[in-house]
mmCIF file of C-alpha atoms in Angstrom:
data_model
loop_
_atom_site.group_PDB
_atom_site.id
_atom_site.type_symbol
_atom_site.label_atom_id
_atom_site.label_comp_id
_atom_site.label_asym_id
_atom_site.label_seq_id
_atom_site.Cartn_x
_atom_site.Cartn_y
_atom_site.Cartn_z
ATOM 1 C CA MET A 195 -76.741 -8.353 0.284
ATOM 2 C CA LEU A 196 -73.220 -9.770 0.545
ATOM 3 C CA CYS A 197 -71.679 -10.942 3.799
ATOM 4 C CA ARG A 198 -69.201 -8.251 4.740
ATOM 5 C CA LEU A 199 -66.788 -10.795 6.187
ATOM 6 C CA CYS A 200 -66.640 -13.606 3.632
ATOM 7 C CA GLY A 201 -68.556 -12.186 0.643
ATOM 8 C CA SER A 202 -71.178 -14.958 0.575
ATOM 9 C CA THR A 203 -74.687 -14.291 -0.731
ATOM 10 C CA ASP A 204 -76.146 -17.081 1.418
ATOM 11 C CA LEU A 205 -77.706 -15.063 4.265
ATOM 12 C CA GLU A 206 -80.733 -16.067 6.342
ATOM 13 C CA SER A 207 -83.183 -13.782 8.165
ATOM 14 C CA VAL A 208 -82.865 -13.911 11.957
ATOM 15 C CA LEU A 209 -84.796 -10.855 13.207
ATOM 16 C CA ASP A 210 -86.856 -8.313 11.279
ATOM 17 C CA LEU A 211 -87.515 -5.194 13.369
ATOM 18 C CA GLY A 212 -89.282 -3.299 10.605
ATOM 19 C CA ALA A 213 -88.113 0.141 9.485
ATOM 20 C CA THR A 214 -86.871 2.717 11.995
ATOM 21 C CA PRO A 215 -85.000 6.039 11.940
ATOM 22 C CA PRO A 216 -81.314 6.071 12.935
ATOM 23 C CA CYS A 217 -81.259 5.689 16.704
ATOM 24 C CA GLU A 218 -79.349 8.890 17.512
ATOM 25 C CA SER A 219 -81.254 11.194 15.126
ATOM 26 C CA PHE A 220 -83.070 13.112 17.852
ATOM 27 C CA LEU A 221 -85.514 15.698 16.544
ATOM 28 C CA THR A 222 -85.795 19.371 17.442
ATOM 29 C CA ALA A 223 -89.223 20.908 17.937
ATOM 30 C CA ALA A 224 -88.863 22.617 14.555
ATOM 31 C CA GLN A 225 -88.460 19.205 12.865
ATOM 32 C CA LEU A 226 -91.617 17.583 14.214
ATOM 33 C CA ASP A 227 -93.651 18.413 11.108
ATOM 34 C CA ASP A 228 -90.907 17.344 8.699
ATOM 35 C CA PRO A 229 -90.682 13.931 7.031
ATOM 36 C CA GLU A 230 -88.475 11.521 8.932
ATOM 37 C CA PRO A 231 -86.469 8.943 6.972
ATOM 38 C CA THR A 232 -86.588 5.333 8.135
ATOM 39 C CA TYR A 233 -84.479 2.362 7.096
ATOM 40 C CA PRO A 234 -85.053 -1.386 7.329
ATOM 41 C CA LEU A 235 -83.600 -2.917 10.487
ATOM 42 C CA HIS A 236 -83.224 -6.533 9.477
ATOM 43 C CA LEU A 237 -80.724 -8.868 11.113
ATOM 44 C CA ARG A 238 -79.399 -11.773 9.057
ATOM 45 C CA ILE A 239 -76.810 -14.492 9.527
ATOM 46 C CA CYS A 240 -74.319 -15.684 6.956
ATOM 47 C CA ARG A 241 -74.633 -19.442 6.491
ATOM 48 C CA GLU A 242 -70.978 -19.645 5.464
ATOM 49 C CA CYS A 243 -69.092 -17.770 8.232
ATOM 50 C CA LEU A 244 -71.949 -17.224 10.777
ATOM 51 C CA LEU A 245 -71.514 -13.451 11.001
ATOM 52 C CA LEU A 246 -74.668 -11.711 12.277
ATOM 53 C CA GLN A 247 -75.176 -8.486 10.331
ATOM 54 C CA ILE A 248 -77.521 -5.851 8.977
ATOM 55 C CA PRO A 249 -77.216 -4.014 5.646
ATOM 56 C CA ALA A 250 -75.078 -0.860 5.762
ATOM 57 C CA LEU A 251 -77.917 1.530 4.944
ATOM 58 C CA VAL A 252 -76.771 4.420 7.163
ATOM 59 C CA THR A 253 -73.127 5.296 6.664
ATOM 60 C CA PRO A 254 -70.747 5.992 9.562
ATOM 61 C CA ALA A 255 -70.194 9.487 8.168
ATOM 62 C CA GLU A 256 -73.927 10.202 8.505
ATOM 63 C CA THR A 257 -73.977 8.917 12.086
ATOM 64 C CA PHE A 258 -70.682 9.941 13.597
ATOM 65 C CA THR A 259 -69.747 13.320 12.060
ATOM 66 C CA GLU A 260 -71.748 14.876 14.909
ATOM 67 C CA TYR A 261 -72.749 12.416 17.588
ATOM 68 C CA ALA A 262 -75.248 12.644 20.448
ATOM 69 C CA TYR A 263 -73.547 10.096 22.717
ATOM 70 C CA TYR A 264 -71.000 11.180 25.327
ATOM 71 C CA SER A 265 -69.528 8.257 27.290
ATOM 72 C CA SER A 266 -68.660 10.325 30.361
ATOM 73 C CA PHE A 267 -72.324 10.842 31.266
ATOM 74 C CA SER A 268 -72.354 7.265 32.604
ATOM 75 C CA SER A 269 -70.480 7.136 35.918
ATOM 76 C CA SER A 270 -70.255 3.349 35.797
ATOM 77 C CA TRP A 271 -68.798 3.465 32.280
ATOM 78 C CA VAL A 272 -66.055 5.880 33.340
ATOM 79 C CA GLU A 273 -65.236 3.579 36.259
ATOM 80 C CA HIS A 274 -65.224 0.581 33.912
ATOM 81 C CA ALA A 275 -62.687 2.404 31.743
ATOM 82 C CA ARG A 276 -60.522 3.303 34.745
ATOM 83 C CA THR A 277 -60.451 -0.325 35.869
ATOM 84 C CA PHE A 278 -59.505 -1.441 32.360
ATOM 85 C CA VAL A 279 -56.638 1.045 32.116
ATOM 86 C CA THR A 280 -55.271 0.013 35.515
ATOM 87 C CA GLY A 281 -55.380 -3.641 34.506
ATOM 88 C CA ALA A 282 -53.848 -3.038 31.075
ATOM 89 C CA VAL A 283 -50.958 -1.067 32.546
ATOM 90 C CA ASP A 284 -50.173 -4.011 34.813
ATOM 91 C CA ARG A 285 -50.770 -6.689 32.191
ATOM 92 C CA LEU A 286 -48.577 -5.077 29.527
ATOM 93 C CA ALA A 287 -46.100 -3.354 31.861
ATOM 94 C CA LEU A 288 -46.895 0.016 30.282
ATOM 95 C CA SER A 289 -44.730 2.954 31.330
ATOM 96 C CA GLU A 290 -43.969 6.558 30.468
ATOM 97 C CA SER A 291 -42.117 5.320 27.375
ATOM 98 C CA SER A 292 -45.183 3.421 26.090
ATOM 99 C CA PHE A 293 -47.749 4.624 23.580
ATOM 100 C CA VAL A 294 -51.495 3.886 23.721
ATOM 101 C CA VAL A 295 -54.011 4.574 20.955
ATOM 102 C CA GLU A 296 -57.766 4.352 21.369
ATOM 103 C CA VAL A 297 -59.979 4.121 18.308
ATOM 104 C CA ALA A 298 -63.426 5.719 18.663
ATOM 105 C CA SER A 299 -62.201 7.424 21.822
ATOM 106 C CA ASN A 300 -65.375 9.510 22.243
ATOM 107 C CA ASP A 301 -65.022 12.289 24.842
ATOM 108 C CA GLY A 302 -61.857 10.949 26.454
ATOM 109 C CA TYR A 303 -63.678 8.869 29.070
ATOM 110 C CA LEU A 304 -60.953 6.155 28.880
ATOM 111 C CA LEU A 305 -57.805 7.941 27.762
ATOM 112 C CA GLN A 306 -58.117 10.456 30.582
ATOM 113 C CA HIS A 307 -56.949 7.633 32.848
ATOM 114 C CA VAL A 308 -53.986 6.963 30.544
ATOM 115 C CA VAL A 309 -53.093 10.659 30.696
ATOM 116 C CA ASP A 310 -53.330 10.542 34.487
ATOM 117 C CA ALA A 311 -50.923 7.589 34.488
ATOM 118 C CA GLY A 312 -48.350 9.683 32.615
ATOM 119 C CA ILE A 313 -48.466 7.476 29.505
ATOM 120 C CA ARG A 314 -48.325 8.983 26.030
ATOM 121 C CA CYS A 315 -51.595 8.442 24.167
ATOM 122 C CA LEU A 316 -53.767 9.499 21.265
ATOM 123 C CA GLY A 317 -57.474 9.205 20.578
ATOM 124 C CA ILE A 318 -58.829 8.708 17.063
ATOM 125 C CA GLU A 319 -62.443 9.904 17.109
ATOM 126 C CA PRO A 320 -64.585 10.603 14.023
ATOM 127 C CA SER A 321 -67.175 12.840 15.751
ATOM 128 C CA ALA A 322 -65.943 16.415 15.850
ATOM 129 C CA ASN A 323 -68.129 17.475 18.769
ATOM 130 C CA VAL A 324 -67.179 14.705 21.207
ATOM 131 C CA GLY A 325 -63.548 14.802 20.070
ATOM 132 C CA ALA A 326 -63.479 18.486 20.950
ATOM 133 C CA ALA A 327 -64.810 17.629 24.410
ATOM 134 C CA ALA A 328 -61.908 15.194 24.850
ATOM 135 C CA ARG A 329 -59.336 17.799 23.868
ATOM 136 C CA ASP A 330 -60.908 20.241 26.310
ATOM 137 C CA THR A 331 -60.117 17.792 29.119
ATOM 138 C CA GLY A 332 -56.500 17.358 28.032
ATOM 139 C CA VAL A 333 -56.796 14.145 26.004
ATOM 140 C CA PRO A 334 -54.909 14.352 22.671
ATOM 141 C CA THR A 335 -57.471 13.488 20.015
ATOM 142 C CA GLU A 336 -57.459 13.406 16.236
ATOM 143 C CA THR A 337 -60.722 13.735 14.318
ATOM 144 C CA ALA A 338 -60.740 10.871 11.807
ATOM 145 C CA PHE A 339 -62.208 7.503 10.912
ATOM 146 C CA LEU A 340 -59.807 4.600 11.210
ATOM 147 C CA ASP A 341 -58.750 3.056 7.914
ATOM 148 C CA PRO A 342 -55.349 1.874 6.641
ATOM 149 C CA ASP A 343 -54.388 5.386 5.485
ATOM 150 C CA THR A 344 -55.237 6.995 8.831
ATOM 151 C CA ALA A 345 -53.357 4.254 10.661
ATOM 152 C CA ALA A 346 -50.270 4.669 8.500
ATOM 153 C CA ARG A 347 -50.293 8.437 9.041
ATOM 154 C CA VAL A 348 -50.639 8.076 12.818
ATOM 155 C CA ARG A 349 -47.892 5.457 12.960
ATOM 156 C CA THR A 350 -45.545 7.671 10.944
ATOM 157 C CA ALA A 351 -46.220 10.662 13.186
ATOM 158 C CA HIS A 352 -46.243 8.932 16.574
ATOM 159 C CA GLY A 353 -44.676 5.501 16.172
ATOM 160 C CA PRO A 354 -46.266 2.068 16.714
ATOM 161 C CA ALA A 355 -48.571 1.579 19.670
ATOM 162 C CA ASP A 356 -47.912 -0.827 22.504
ATOM 163 C CA LEU A 357 -51.667 -1.013 23.088
ATOM 164 C CA VAL A 358 -54.516 -0.253 20.711
ATOM 165 C CA VAL A 359 -57.939 -0.047 22.333
ATOM 166 C CA ALA A 360 -61.133 -0.436 20.293
ATOM 167 C CA ASN A 361 -63.990 -0.549 22.771
ATOM 168 C CA ASN A 362 -67.536 -0.839 21.424
ATOM 169 C CA VAL A 363 -66.573 0.135 17.893
ATOM 170 C CA TYR A 364 -65.965 -3.202 16.124
ATOM 171 C CA ALA A 365 -69.722 -3.474 15.585
ATOM 172 C CA HIS A 366 -69.930 0.051 14.164
ATOM 173 C CA ILE A 367 -67.832 -0.282 11.011
ATOM 174 C CA PRO A 368 -69.146 -1.676 7.714
ATOM 175 C CA ASP A 369 -65.649 -2.075 6.241
ATOM 176 C CA VAL A 370 -64.485 -4.817 8.593
ATOM 177 C CA ALA A 371 -61.407 -5.660 6.525
ATOM 178 C CA GLY A 372 -60.201 -2.058 6.215
ATOM 179 C CA PHE A 373 -60.751 -1.305 9.880
ATOM 180 C CA THR A 374 -58.936 -4.470 10.954
ATOM 181 C CA GLU A 375 -56.023 -3.608 8.676
ATOM 182 C CA GLY A 376 -55.951 -0.231 10.388
ATOM 183 C CA LEU A 377 -55.701 -1.862 13.809
ATOM 184 C CA ARG A 378 -52.796 -3.983 12.628
ATOM 185 C CA ALA A 379 -51.027 -0.958 11.152
ATOM 186 C CA LEU A 380 -51.316 0.931 14.448
ATOM 187 C CA VAL A 381 -49.976 -1.779 16.771
ATOM 188 C CA SER A 382 -46.341 -2.734 17.159
ATOM 189 C CA ASP A 383 -45.226 -6.231 16.176
ATOM 190 C CA ARG A 384 -45.202 -7.248 19.853
ATOM 191 C CA GLY A 385 -48.095 -5.071 20.967
ATOM 192 C CA MET A 386 -51.679 -5.909 21.864
ATOM 193 C CA VAL A 387 -55.074 -4.912 20.538
ATOM 194 C CA SER A 388 -57.946 -4.908 23.036
ATOM 195 C CA ILE A 389 -61.481 -4.973 21.643
ATOM 196 C CA GLU A 390 -64.699 -4.874 23.661
ATOM 197 C CA VAL A 391 -67.953 -5.824 21.938
ATOM 198 C CA HIS A 392 -71.386 -6.951 22.984
ATOM 199 C CA HIS A 393 -71.438 -10.753 22.921
ATOM 200 C CA ALA A 394 -73.946 -12.208 20.465
ATOM 201 C CA LEU A 395 -74.400 -15.081 22.904
ATOM 202 C CA HIS A 396 -76.425 -12.745 25.136
ATOM 203 C CA LEU A 397 -78.221 -11.130 22.212
ATOM 204 C CA VAL A 398 -79.626 -14.523 21.281
ATOM 205 C CA ALA A 399 -80.013 -16.149 24.708
ATOM 206 C CA ASP A 400 -81.741 -13.138 26.324
ATOM 207 C CA ALA A 401 -83.571 -11.756 23.267
ATOM 208 C CA GLN A 402 -81.683 -8.460 23.538
ATOM 209 C CA PHE A 403 -83.206 -7.157 20.314
ATOM 210 C CA ASP A 404 -82.717 -3.542 21.378
ATOM 211 C CA THR A 405 -78.960 -3.900 20.845
ATOM 212 C CA VAL A 406 -79.745 -4.042 17.116
ATOM 213 C CA TYR A 407 -79.717 -0.614 15.485
ATOM 214 C CA HIS A 408 -78.323 1.013 12.389
ATOM 215 C CA GLU A 409 -75.025 2.002 13.996
ATOM 216 C CA HIS A 410 -74.309 -1.682 14.671
ATOM 217 C CA PHE A 411 -73.511 -3.348 11.381
ATOM 218 C CA GLN A 412 -72.492 -6.718 12.857
ATOM 219 C CA TYR A 413 -72.780 -8.702 16.101
ATOM 220 C CA TRP A 414 -69.879 -10.809 17.249
ATOM 221 C CA THR A 415 -69.240 -14.177 18.771
ATOM 222 C CA VAL A 416 -65.689 -15.119 19.720
ATOM 223 C CA LEU A 417 -65.725 -17.483 16.741
ATOM 224 C CA THR A 418 -66.615 -14.831 14.163
ATOM 225 C CA ALA A 419 -64.416 -12.130 15.720
ATOM 226 C CA THR A 420 -61.461 -14.500 15.638
ATOM 227 C CA ARG A 421 -62.080 -15.127 11.941
ATOM 228 C CA ALA A 422 -62.372 -11.412 11.159
ATOM 229 C CA LEU A 423 -59.218 -10.417 13.020
ATOM 230 C CA ALA A 424 -57.256 -13.213 11.397
ATOM 231 C CA GLU A 425 -58.001 -11.612 8.017
ATOM 232 C CA GLY A 426 -55.997 -8.621 9.228
ATOM 233 C CA ASP A 427 -53.060 -10.660 10.560
ATOM 234 C CA LEU A 428 -54.229 -10.427 14.184
ATOM 235 C CA THR A 429 -54.675 -13.518 16.369
ATOM 236 C CA VAL A 430 -56.956 -13.611 19.400
ATOM 237 C CA VAL A 431 -55.075 -15.152 22.322
ATOM 238 C CA ASP A 432 -57.366 -14.340 25.267
ATOM 239 C CA VAL A 433 -60.989 -13.411 25.926
ATOM 240 C CA GLU A 434 -62.633 -11.978 29.037
ATOM 241 C CA GLU A 435 -66.356 -12.012 29.810
ATOM 242 C CA LEU A 436 -67.748 -8.648 30.953
ATOM 243 C CA PRO A 437 -71.125 -7.616 32.406
ATOM 244 C CA THR A 438 -71.296 -4.395 30.359
ATOM 245 C CA HIS A 439 -74.069 -3.785 27.813
ATOM 246 C CA GLY A 440 -75.956 -6.814 29.034
ATOM 247 C CA GLY A 441 -72.996 -9.147 28.443
ATOM 248 C CA SER A 442 -69.831 -8.328 26.508
ATOM 249 C CA ILE A 443 -66.468 -9.852 25.651
ATOM 250 C CA ARG A 444 -63.012 -8.327 25.692
ATOM 251 C CA LEU A 445 -60.773 -9.798 23.008
ATOM 252 C CA TRP A 446 -57.003 -9.593 23.347
ATOM 253 C CA ALA A 447 -55.273 -9.955 19.986
ATOM 254 C CA THR A 448 -51.700 -9.599 18.824
ATOM 255 C CA PRO A 449 -49.929 -9.748 15.447
ATOM 256 C CA SER A 450 -50.017 -13.358 14.329
ATOM 257 C CA SER A 451 -46.227 -13.689 14.316
ATOM 258 C CA ASN A 452 -46.259 -12.864 18.049
ATOM 259 C CA ALA A 453 -49.208 -15.077 19.037
ATOM 260 C CA GLY A 454 -49.061 -18.006 21.397
ATOM 261 C CA PRO A 455 -51.800 -20.591 22.062
ATOM 262 C CA PRO A 456 -55.284 -19.431 23.122
ATOM 263 C CA SER A 457 -55.973 -19.071 26.819
ATOM 264 C CA GLU A 458 -58.112 -21.544 28.723
ATOM 265 C CA ARG A 459 -60.846 -18.971 29.275
ATOM 266 C CA MET A 460 -60.976 -18.268 25.539
ATOM 267 C CA LEU A 461 -61.461 -21.981 24.902
ATOM 268 C CA ASP A 462 -64.144 -22.076 27.629
ATOM 269 C CA ILE A 463 -66.114 -19.232 26.003
ATOM 270 C CA LEU A 464 -65.877 -20.874 22.583
ATOM 271 C CA ALA A 465 -67.233 -24.057 24.184
ATOM 272 C CA ALA A 466 -70.124 -22.076 25.735
ATOM 273 C CA GLU A 467 -70.974 -20.642 22.314
ATOM 274 C CA ARG A 468 -70.933 -24.127 20.854
ATOM 275 C CA ARG A 469 -73.254 -25.476 23.571
ATOM 276 C CA ALA A 470 -75.643 -22.578 22.908
ATOM 277 C CA GLY A 471 -75.816 -23.601 19.260
ATOM 278 C CA LEU A 472 -74.110 -20.456 17.960
ATOM 279 C CA HIS A 473 -71.593 -22.319 15.850
ATOM 280 C CA HIS A 474 -74.457 -23.369 13.612
ATOM 281 C CA VAL A 475 -77.277 -21.418 11.953
ATOM 282 C CA ASP A 476 -79.928 -23.355 13.902
ATOM 283 C CA GLY A 477 -78.905 -21.648 17.141
ATOM 284 C CA TYR A 478 -80.154 -18.267 15.923
ATOM 285 C CA ARG A 479 -83.568 -19.251 14.625
ATOM 286 C CA GLY A 480 -85.538 -18.647 17.838
ATOM 287 C CA LEU A 481 -84.529 -14.994 18.255
ATOM 288 C CA GLU A 482 -87.462 -13.425 16.416
ATOM 289 C CA ASN A 483 -90.123 -15.258 18.428
ATOM 290 C CA ALA A 484 -88.310 -14.427 21.657
ATOM 291 C CA ALA A 485 -88.229 -10.725 20.738
ATOM 292 C CA ARG A 486 -91.949 -10.782 19.973
ATOM 293 C CA ALA A 487 -92.608 -12.285 23.400
ATOM 294 C CA VAL A 488 -90.633 -9.502 25.125
ATOM 295 C CA ARG A 489 -92.581 -6.906 23.155
ATOM 296 C CA ALA A 490 -95.936 -8.449 24.090
ATOM 297 C CA THR A 491 -95.079 -8.543 27.793
ATOM 298 C CA LEU A 492 -93.935 -4.921 27.866
ATOM 299 C CA LEU A 493 -96.956 -3.647 25.954
ATOM 300 C CA GLU A 494 -99.353 -5.572 28.187
ATOM 301 C CA PHE A 495 -97.715 -3.976 31.229
ATOM 302 C CA LEU A 496 -97.877 -0.440 29.808
ATOM 303 C CA LEU A 497 -101.478 -0.858 28.687
ATOM 304 C CA GLU A 498 -102.423 -2.056 32.160
ATOM 305 C CA CYS A 499 -100.730 1.011 33.653
ATOM 306 C CA ARG A 500 -102.816 3.214 31.353
ATOM 307 C CA ARG A 501 -106.022 1.404 32.323
ATOM 308 C CA ARG A 502 -105.202 2.061 35.970
ATOM 309 C CA GLY A 503 -104.565 5.711 35.244
ATOM 310 C CA GLU A 504 -100.894 5.449 36.216
ATOM 311 C CA ARG A 505 -98.412 7.970 34.888
ATOM 312 C CA VAL A 506 -95.423 6.326 33.135
ATOM 313 C CA VAL A 507 -92.243 8.142 32.119
ATOM 314 C CA GLY A 508 -88.894 6.917 30.853
ATOM 315 C CA TYR A 509 -85.366 7.202 32.121
ATOM 316 C CA GLY A 510 -82.598 7.540 29.542
ATOM 317 C CA ALA A 511 -82.593 8.102 25.800
ATOM 318 C CA PRO A 512 -79.984 5.619 24.549
ATOM 319 C CA GLY A 513 -79.765 4.160 21.064
ATOM 320 C CA LYS A 514 -80.989 0.804 22.343
ATOM 321 C CA GLY A 515 -84.008 2.516 23.874
ATOM 322 C CA ASN A 516 -85.032 3.902 20.509
ATOM 323 C CA THR A 517 -84.979 0.436 18.957
ATOM 324 C CA LEU A 518 -87.196 -0.789 21.789
ATOM 325 C CA LEU A 519 -89.616 2.152 21.521
ATOM 326 C CA ASN A 520 -89.973 1.853 17.750
ATOM 327 C CA TYR A 521 -90.251 -1.935 17.623
ATOM 328 C CA CYS A 522 -92.880 -1.931 20.360
ATOM 329 C CA GLY A 523 -94.746 1.087 18.946
ATOM 330 C CA ILE A 524 -94.481 2.982 22.235
ATOM 331 C CA ARG A 525 -95.385 6.659 22.025
ATOM 332 C CA THR A 526 -96.529 9.394 24.403
ATOM 333 C CA ASP A 527 -99.822 7.653 25.117
ATOM 334 C CA LEU A 528 -97.857 4.956 26.959
ATOM 335 C CA VAL A 529 -94.660 6.784 28.007
ATOM 336 C CA GLU A 530 -95.280 10.497 28.544
ATOM 337 C CA TYR A 531 -91.646 11.594 28.267
ATOM 338 C CA THR A 532 -88.147 10.406 29.042
ATOM 339 C CA VAL A 533 -85.163 12.080 30.696
ATOM 340 C CA ASP A 534 -81.428 11.940 30.079
ATOM 341 C CA ARG A 535 -78.286 13.302 31.706
ATOM 342 C CA ASN A 536 -76.914 14.421 28.323
ATOM 343 C CA PRO A 537 -77.872 18.093 27.785
ATOM 344 C CA TYR A 538 -77.482 17.626 24.025
ATOM 345 C CA LYS A 539 -80.772 15.700 24.063
ATOM 346 C CA HIS A 540 -82.790 18.062 26.271
ATOM 347 C CA GLY A 541 -85.681 19.693 24.436
ATOM 348 C CA ARG A 542 -85.416 17.165 21.613
ATOM 349 C CA TYR A 543 -87.622 14.205 20.711
ATOM 350 C CA THR A 544 -86.849 10.534 20.264
ATOM 351 C CA PRO A 545 -86.548 9.455 16.617
ATOM 352 C CA GLY A 546 -89.657 7.848 15.210
ATOM 353 C CA THR A 547 -91.697 7.814 18.415
ATOM 354 C CA ARG A 548 -91.471 11.584 19.092
ATOM 355 C CA ILE A 549 -91.244 11.250 22.884
ATOM 356 C CA PRO A 550 -89.864 14.456 24.479
ATOM 357 C CA VAL A 551 -86.550 14.308 26.344
ATOM 358 C CA HIS A 552 -86.121 16.349 29.540
ATOM 359 C CA HIS A 553 -83.582 16.880 32.294
ATOM 360 C CA PRO A 554 -83.629 14.135 34.974
ATOM 361 C CA ASP A 555 -84.889 16.622 37.574
ATOM 362 C CA ARG A 556 -88.285 16.412 35.877
ATOM 363 C CA ILE A 557 -88.945 13.021 37.506
ATOM 364 C CA ALA A 558 -88.713 14.303 41.066
ATOM 365 C CA ALA A 559 -90.856 17.319 40.161
ATOM 366 C CA ASP A 560 -93.635 15.181 38.622
ATOM 367 C CA GLU A 561 -93.510 12.102 40.896
ATOM 368 C CA PRO A 562 -94.770 9.620 38.250
ATOM 369 C CA ASP A 563 -96.122 6.205 39.189
ATOM 370 C CA VAL A 564 -93.689 4.259 36.973
ATOM 371 C CA VAL A 565 -90.203 5.024 35.630
ATOM 372 C CA LEU A 566 -89.320 2.738 32.715
ATOM 373 C CA VAL A 567 -85.533 2.481 32.413
ATOM 374 C CA LEU A 568 -84.453 2.273 28.778
ATOM 375 C CA PRO A 569 -80.690 1.690 29.371
ATOM 376 C CA TRP A 570 -81.573 -1.456 31.334
ATOM 377 C CA ASN A 571 -77.986 -2.683 31.021
ATOM 378 C CA LEU A 572 -77.025 -0.053 33.645
ATOM 379 C CA GLU A 573 -79.410 -1.592 36.172
ATOM 380 C CA ARG A 574 -77.095 -1.556 39.166
ATOM 381 C CA GLU A 575 -76.061 2.069 38.667
ATOM 382 C CA LEU A 576 -79.564 3.323 37.896
ATOM 383 C CA THR A 577 -81.307 1.348 40.633
ATOM 384 C CA GLU A 578 -79.187 3.292 43.084
ATOM 385 C CA GLN A 579 -79.606 6.635 41.309
ATOM 386 C CA LEU A 580 -83.381 6.275 41.101
ATOM 387 C CA GLY A 581 -83.928 5.156 44.695
ATOM 388 C CA TYR A 582 -85.751 8.423 45.413
ATOM 389 C CA VAL A 583 -88.671 7.266 43.237
ATOM 390 C CA ALA A 584 -89.739 5.000 46.105
ATOM 391 C CA ASP A 585 -90.227 8.084 48.327
ATOM 392 C CA TRP A 586 -93.639 8.732 46.739
ATOM 393 C CA GLY A 587 -94.457 5.078 46.117
ATOM 394 C CA GLY A 588 -93.298 5.039 42.499
ATOM 395 C CA ARG A 589 -91.846 1.992 40.766
ATOM 396 C CA VAL A 590 -88.635 1.691 38.743
ATOM 397 C CA VAL A 591 -89.105 -0.892 35.989
ATOM 398 C CA PHE A 592 -86.535 -2.552 33.729
ATOM 399 C CA PRO A 593 -87.848 -4.047 30.445
ATOM 400 C CA LEU A 594 -85.083 -6.628 29.846
ATOM 401 C CA PRO A 595 -83.889 -9.319 30.061
ATOM 402 C CA VAL A 596 -87.183 -10.068 31.879
ATOM 403 C CA LEU A 597 -89.626 -7.284 32.752
ATOM 404 C CA HIS A 598 -89.061 -6.575 36.457
ATOM 405 C CA THR A 599 -89.265 -3.827 39.031
ATOM 406 C CA ALA A 600 -86.564 -2.684 41.428
ATOM 407 C CA ASP A 601 -87.408 -3.684 44.996
ATOM 408 C CA TYR A 602 -86.298 -0.951 47.362
ATOM 409 C CA SER A 603 -87.553 -2.796 50.422
ATOM 410 C CA ARG A 604 -84.398 -4.960 50.208
ATOM 411 C CA SER A 605 -80.944 -4.106 48.939
ATOM 412 C CA ASP A 606 -79.715 -5.479 45.580
ATOM 413 C CA THR A 607 -82.987 -7.257 44.800
ATOM 414 C CA SER A 608 -85.758 -7.003 42.298
ATOM 415 C CA GLU A 609 -88.923 -8.935 41.594
ATOM 416 C CA ALA A 610 -90.388 -10.135 38.335
ATOM 417 C CA LEU A 611 -93.550 -8.614 36.929
ATOM 418 C CA SER A 612 -96.199 -10.842 35.503
#
């Protein structure tokens, strides 16, 4: 394996999660007796440039030609996008004469707010099904993967962009250099590129092993992202910390000829990474043991529920949840089924663990003792949505960052489970 950023062969194992199916390859009932391919899920760090990465064993074309994830099914995510658009319009003084491009624009969850603001925009989305959903809501969307050729074609047809948005996609591309060149080709010489990614600081500090799956080829610190963007003639000038996905960063980059000095908050986040040991290989070496500890705690809890005869079901069927289920070996003997708001997943089964996925109404009909929330990063939103579980004395449990249950006797509180 070669480092996809610097080409080094000097990579060290950080976390071996075994072999799992692709996290969005939900099975139909007719597929349950068919063989199911699995691929190693092995996180390594490059000793030369410190990029966290997995081998590119499942290609983007295999994953994203038809995709099971629709961003708009998360109310909090749509609101997050609206807040971002409002802030970006103010920050960059965008107007009706501006042009905004979003890469990996999904179902138009973000660009719908740009359309509402009367600003010309275009989504570039590789998945035909979710791109069609965006067009149905009035968001101009082109079905394509971003590479230098796509970027050049878009720029020729529409002109350079004042803002290029790449939210939660910079981890999803194995060709980091080509994708970054595409970003630079899209943006005007005085424009900005905004990139949101999960922060590897939280992956390591909170043992967020479930953020590792085959769609995510690399995991970014500010240090490594700055190095990667510089290879494409983009300079990071500001970084924001975000609560999304269990702890993310928003990088603001501009063509290097337009860049000024880094902001104070960017320097502060780099200093936090350094204090956490992430500017050296040693800082990553405790991740595997921490992940094993999380797995042991969760399995002990679920086994105790089974001994007590308690009925446990899941909430959500996200990609991260499938990493957790497979790594922990959780099947229908421990979690009877899960539910999801996305109708695409209803009547299907989770990859590898074969847990059935139902409509969320199933929870109220069955009144289970425990609801295990798999998209734990949406805790605030889902604690509120699942408040009705307390009506029959049920518990809502979040597996990470520490196993805990929502406490509906007090607002905005939860208590740890031993």
